[in-house]
């Protein structure tokens, strides 16, 4: 698996580059999973996660985001993957998820999980698959 990033973009895990305001706007106003999330809640989530941004190389404008919650030893949860509407259809989502997985690879994690209602094909290209035994998994809280 190798990140094939479209020309004119770069991906970074440098937290100093993140545009917190735009990330909050995307997630709280334009995602289906985090509508109404407060800025305070988003900031706390980001502070306790690995964060990745996709940026236009020429301008530095952020056009994508992903967040990973992990113990960096056995498990990770990939979430809040978002590409700005004007930047979709260029392969940035695939490149972002690939870069995240490459970043996590040295940890030797047993499992990387995610949940999606609409982007199964994006994640399948990177190797994600439905749970082999969904009947053994449980959750506490809402869907």
XYZ file of N, CA and C in Angstrom:
429
model
N 0.859 -1.176 0.000
C 0.000 0.000 0.000
C 0.900 1.233 0.000
N 0.697 2.084 -0.961
C 1.493 3.297 -1.055
C 0.581 4.467 -1.392
N 0.801 5.568 -0.714
C -0.040 6.733 -0.923
C 0.189 7.295 -2.314
N -0.838 7.290 -3.133
C -0.791 7.904 -4.455
C -1.592 9.187 -4.373
N -0.906 10.241 -3.999
C -1.544 11.531 -3.779
C -1.622 12.296 -5.091
N -2.787 12.801 -5.432
C -2.897 13.615 -6.649
C -1.934 14.807 -6.607
N -1.431 15.181 -7.766
C -0.513 16.314 -7.859
C -1.169 17.564 -7.293
N -0.379 18.349 -6.601
C -0.873 19.607 -6.072
C -1.414 19.529 -4.662
N -1.260 18.371 -4.018
C -1.765 18.188 -2.651
C -0.710 17.528 -1.791
N -0.782 17.748 -0.492
C 0.062 17.009 0.432
C -0.748 16.652 1.673
N -0.277 15.621 2.358
C -0.919 15.137 3.582
C 0.080 15.262 4.712
N -0.398 15.720 5.856
C 0.486 15.930 6.992
C -0.202 15.534 8.295
N 0.604 15.026 9.216
C 0.138 14.744 10.576
C 0.604 15.833 11.539
N 1.058 16.953 11.000
C 1.510 18.077 11.803
C 0.298 18.830 12.350
N 0.081 18.720 13.651
C -1.092 19.337 14.281
C -1.092 20.858 14.140
N 0.069 21.461 13.994
C 0.152 22.921 13.870
C -0.452 23.428 12.559
N -0.577 22.558 11.563
C -1.128 22.973 10.272
C -2.649 22.911 10.219
N -3.269 22.256 11.163
C -4.716 22.047 11.124
C -5.487 23.356 11.231
N -6.509 23.483 10.406
C -7.417 24.633 10.465
C -8.621 24.209 11.306
N -8.537 24.442 12.601
C -9.556 23.964 13.537
C -10.951 24.489 13.200
N -11.032 25.734 12.786
C -12.342 26.324 12.483
C -12.988 25.626 11.294
N -12.239 25.381 10.247
C -12.824 24.746 9.065
C -13.164 23.283 9.346
N -12.338 22.606 10.116
C -12.631 21.212 10.486
C -13.938 21.156 11.267
N -14.087 22.042 12.241
C -15.325 22.061 13.011
C -16.521 22.352 12.116
N -16.375 23.302 11.223
C -17.483 23.622 10.307
C -17.858 22.416 9.454
N -16.877 21.757 8.849
C -17.161 20.573 8.026
C -17.945 19.537 8.814
N -17.414 19.192 9.989
C -18.005 18.089 10.749
C -19.342 18.454 11.368
N -19.453 19.643 11.935
C -20.682 20.008 12.639
C -21.809 20.432 11.702
N -21.461 20.828 10.461
C -22.486 21.315 9.537
C -22.681 20.468 8.294
N -21.684 19.675 7.905
C -21.757 19.002 6.606
C -21.552 17.495 6.662
N -21.241 16.938 7.808
C -21.118 15.484 7.916
C -22.440 14.920 8.426
N -22.674 13.652 8.206
C -23.901 13.050 8.744
C -23.686 12.523 10.155
N -22.448 12.325 10.568
C -22.173 11.684 11.846
C -21.859 12.661 12.983
N -21.574 13.912 12.679
C -21.179 14.836 13.744
C -21.955 16.146 13.693
N -23.126 16.116 13.082
C -23.929 17.337 12.994
C -24.184 17.902 14.380
N -23.942 19.188 14.513
C -24.191 19.850 15.789
C -23.103 19.674 16.835
N -22.027 18.968 16.503
C -20.939 18.801 17.468
C -20.411 20.189 17.840
N -20.243 20.425 19.113
C -19.763 21.736 19.553
C -18.273 21.891 19.256
N -17.853 23.121 19.166
C -16.427 23.400 18.938
C -15.611 22.861 20.101
N -16.128 23.027 21.317
C -15.430 22.526 22.500
C -15.235 21.009 22.425
N -16.287 20.283 22.031
C -16.212 18.822 21.905
C -15.216 18.440 20.806
N -15.234 19.168 19.693
C -14.316 18.881 18.591
C -12.876 19.128 19.023
N -12.633 20.206 19.711
C -11.274 20.515 20.180
C -10.769 19.424 21.123
N -11.620 18.957 22.025
C -11.224 17.890 22.946
C -10.914 16.609 22.184
N -11.735 16.288 21.200
C -11.511 15.085 20.396
C -10.171 15.172 19.670
N -9.893 16.324 19.086
C -8.644 16.497 18.356
C -7.435 16.442 19.288
N -7.575 17.001 20.474
C -6.461 17.038 21.419
C -6.021 15.653 21.858
N -6.935 14.696 21.819
C -6.640 13.349 22.293
C -6.539 12.340 21.159
N -6.222 12.823 19.968
C -6.168 11.965 18.786
C -4.957 12.287 17.933
N -4.641 11.367 17.011
C -3.722 11.670 15.917
C -4.571 12.343 14.850
N -4.112 13.442 14.306
C -4.878 14.206 13.326
C -4.096 14.321 12.034
N -4.806 14.238 10.923
C -4.195 14.286 9.599
C -4.944 15.299 8.753
N -4.215 16.077 7.995
C -4.830 17.036 7.101
C -4.371 16.824 5.675
N -5.251 17.162 4.737
C -4.907 17.212 3.319
C -4.896 18.684 2.948
N -3.870 19.104 2.235
C -3.678 20.515 1.930
C -3.363 20.724 0.454
N -3.828 21.838 -0.081
C -3.389 22.254 -1.405
C -1.938 22.698 -1.253
N -1.050 22.123 -2.050
C 0.382 22.415 -1.909
C 0.696 23.888 -2.137
N 0.090 24.499 -3.146
C 0.426 25.877 -3.513
C -0.047 26.897 -2.488
N -1.213 26.654 -1.898
C -1.811 27.654 -1.006
C -1.748 27.287 0.466
N -1.599 26.004 0.763
C -1.635 25.539 2.143
C -3.034 25.413 2.702
N -4.051 25.665 1.866
C -5.442 25.576 2.307
C -5.794 24.121 2.595
N -6.393 23.890 3.747
C -6.792 22.537 4.119
C -8.059 22.137 3.378
N -8.039 20.925 2.771
C -9.192 20.426 2.024
C -9.657 19.061 2.515
N -8.991 18.514 3.534
C -9.403 17.217 4.064
C -8.890 17.002 5.469
N -9.501 16.031 6.146
C -9.176 15.772 7.540
C -9.499 14.323 7.885
N -8.725 13.757 8.788
C -9.024 12.457 9.394
C -8.426 12.449 10.793
N -9.052 11.659 11.643
C -8.639 11.574 13.048
C -8.547 10.114 13.432
N -7.549 9.773 14.265
C -7.362 8.402 14.734
C -7.215 8.408 16.249
N -7.991 7.563 16.889
C -7.881 7.333 18.321
C -7.151 6.002 18.473
N -6.036 6.001 19.197
C -5.254 4.771 19.291
C -4.425 4.709 20.572
N -4.124 3.486 20.974
C -3.180 3.282 22.068
C -1.763 3.106 21.510
N -1.617 3.110 20.201
C -0.356 2.977 19.473
C 0.345 1.657 19.764
N -0.429 0.652 20.186
C 0.144 -0.659 20.470
C -0.712 -1.800 19.928
N -2.043 -1.697 20.114
C -2.899 -2.820 19.733
C -4.108 -2.434 18.896
N -4.592 -1.186 19.011
C -5.884 -0.852 18.428
C -5.929 0.599 17.979
N -6.717 0.839 16.910
C -6.973 2.211 16.475
C -8.384 2.304 15.911
N -8.958 3.482 16.062
C -10.279 3.797 15.509
C -10.105 4.990 14.578
N -10.373 4.778 13.295
C -10.301 5.838 12.294
C -11.659 6.513 12.212
N -11.681 7.837 12.302
C -12.958 8.540 12.316
C -12.816 9.948 11.743
N -13.941 10.600 11.593
C -14.006 11.982 11.127
C -13.267 12.204 9.809
N -13.299 11.216 8.931
C -12.669 11.367 7.613
C -13.574 12.253 6.765
N -13.003 13.342 6.262
C -13.812 14.306 5.527
C -12.963 14.984 4.459
N -13.514 15.067 3.253
C -12.911 15.823 2.162
C -13.895 16.932 1.798
N -13.389 18.159 1.670
C -14.236 19.301 1.323
C -14.972 19.020 0.014
N -16.211 19.435 -0.058
C -17.057 19.155 -1.230
C -16.393 19.519 -2.553
N -15.750 20.679 -2.627
C -15.125 21.132 -3.869
C -13.896 20.314 -4.255
N -13.400 19.498 -3.330
C -12.189 18.715 -3.593
C -12.470 17.227 -3.769
N -13.713 16.839 -3.734
C -14.065 15.416 -3.874
C -13.931 14.958 -5.323
N -13.788 13.646 -5.479
C -13.700 13.058 -6.811
C -12.301 13.074 -7.400
N -11.299 13.407 -6.602
C -9.918 13.485 -7.075
C -9.039 12.386 -6.498
N -9.623 11.514 -5.686
C -8.841 10.464 -5.048
C -8.213 10.877 -3.727
N -8.607 12.033 -3.217
C -8.016 12.516 -1.965
C -8.424 11.682 -0.755
N -9.675 11.210 -0.735
C -10.122 10.368 0.371
C -9.321 9.083 0.442
N -9.148 8.442 -0.704
C -8.352 7.207 -0.764
C -6.919 7.483 -0.331
N -6.340 8.569 -0.839
C -4.964 8.910 -0.480
C -4.831 9.194 1.011
N -5.806 9.886 1.585
C -5.775 10.206 3.005
C -5.845 8.942 3.855
N -6.782 8.064 3.550
C -6.925 6.828 4.332
C -5.681 5.958 4.175
N -5.120 5.903 2.984
C -3.884 5.144 2.765
C -2.746 5.716 3.598
N -2.609 7.036 3.591
C -1.544 7.684 4.369
C -1.718 7.427 5.866
N -2.943 7.468 6.343
C -3.205 7.183 7.754
C -2.771 5.755 8.083
N -3.152 4.811 7.253
C -2.789 3.405 7.500
C -1.276 3.209 7.456
N -0.600 3.888 6.535
C 0.862 3.811 6.474
C 1.492 4.404 7.733
N 0.923 5.474 8.235
C 1.411 6.096 9.465
C 1.263 5.133 10.652
N 0.167 4.379 10.674
C -0.112 3.457 11.777
C 0.675 2.147 11.678
N 1.115 1.783 10.497
C 1.758 0.478 10.267
C 2.909 0.172 11.225
N 3.809 1.109 11.511
C 4.922 0.783 12.417
C 4.500 0.395 13.835
N 3.303 0.741 14.239
C 2.829 0.382 15.576
C 2.512 -1.108 15.693
N 2.316 -1.783 14.574
C 1.980 -3.204 14.622
C 0.633 -3.472 15.266
N -0.348 -2.617 14.992
C -1.670 -2.743 15.601
C -2.350 -4.046 15.186
N -3.075 -4.615 16.087
C -3.840 -5.831 15.790
C -5.059 -5.506 14.936
N -5.636 -4.325 15.166
C -6.885 -3.990 14.475
C -7.035 -2.481 14.339
N -7.497 -2.053 13.160
C -7.900 -0.675 12.921
C -9.362 -0.735 12.498
N -10.205 -0.033 13.209
C -11.648 -0.075 12.976
C -12.151 1.265 12.465
N -13.324 1.227 11.868
C -14.022 2.439 11.473
C -15.486 2.085 11.280
N -16.293 3.112 11.145
C -17.708 2.932 10.824
C -18.046 3.927 9.725
N -18.776 3.467 8.721
C -19.191 4.352 7.643
C -20.547 3.922 7.114
N -21.351 4.890 6.774
C -22.666 4.593 6.196
C -22.639 4.699 4.681
N -21.586 5.321 4.116
C -21.657 5.606 2.689
C -20.354 5.517 1.904
N -19.253 5.148 2.515
C -17.984 5.175 1.785
C -17.252 3.838 1.821
N -17.995 2.760 1.810
C -17.376 1.440 1.894
C -16.339 1.207 0.800
N -16.606 1.666 -0.409
C -15.685 1.436 -1.527
C -14.345 2.139 -1.293
N -14.374 3.323 -0.720
C -13.128 4.057 -0.433
C -12.255 3.239 0.509
N -12.842 2.723 1.563
C -12.089 1.980 2.566
C -11.704 0.586 2.071
N -12.541 -0.039 1.276
C -12.231 -1.365 0.739
C -10.967 -1.323 -0.116
N -10.764 -0.241 -0.852
C -9.566 -0.112 -1.687
C -8.286 -0.128 -0.859
N -8.397 0.228 0.399
C -7.239 0.268 1.293
C -7.110 -1.034 2.083
N -8.116 -1.898 2.013
C -8.052 -3.189 2.683
C -9.054 -3.405 3.795
N -9.862 -2.407 4.107
C -10.895 -2.593 5.130
C -11.977 -3.520 4.589
N -12.576 -4.289 5.485
C -13.630 -5.235 5.114
C -14.665 -5.280 6.226
N -15.876 -5.745 5.910
C -16.882 -5.901 6.974
C -16.362 -6.834 8.070
N -16.895 -6.673 9.260
C -16.488 -7.528 10.373
C -16.739 -8.988 10.036
N -15.743 -9.818 10.301
C -15.873 -11.245 10.040
C -16.906 -11.881 10.964
N -16.923 -11.446 12.209
C -17.865 -11.979 13.198
C -18.555 -10.817 13.904
N -19.476 -10.145 13.233
C -20.114 -8.988 13.872
C -20.869 -9.349 15.142
N -21.253 -10.603 15.280
C -22.014 -10.996 16.453
C -21.196 -10.948 17.743
N -19.864 -10.842 17.658
C -19.065 -10.768 18.879
C -18.816 -9.324 19.314
N -19.160 -8.354 18.478
C -18.906 -6.952 18.784
C -20.119 -6.331 19.471
N -19.842 -5.439 20.393
C -20.905 -4.733 21.091
C -20.506 -3.267 21.196
N -21.468 -2.434 21.469
C -21.169 -1.014 21.681
C -22.036 -0.482 22.804
N -21.581 0.603 23.376
C -22.314 1.298 24.412
C -22.571 2.691 23.871
N -23.807 3.075 23.759
C -24.124 4.390 23.218
C -24.852 4.280 21.896
N -25.132 5.425 21.314
C -25.905 5.484 20.086
C -25.159 4.990 18.874
N -25.903 4.887 17.816
C -25.334 4.447 16.546
C -24.560 5.577 15.981
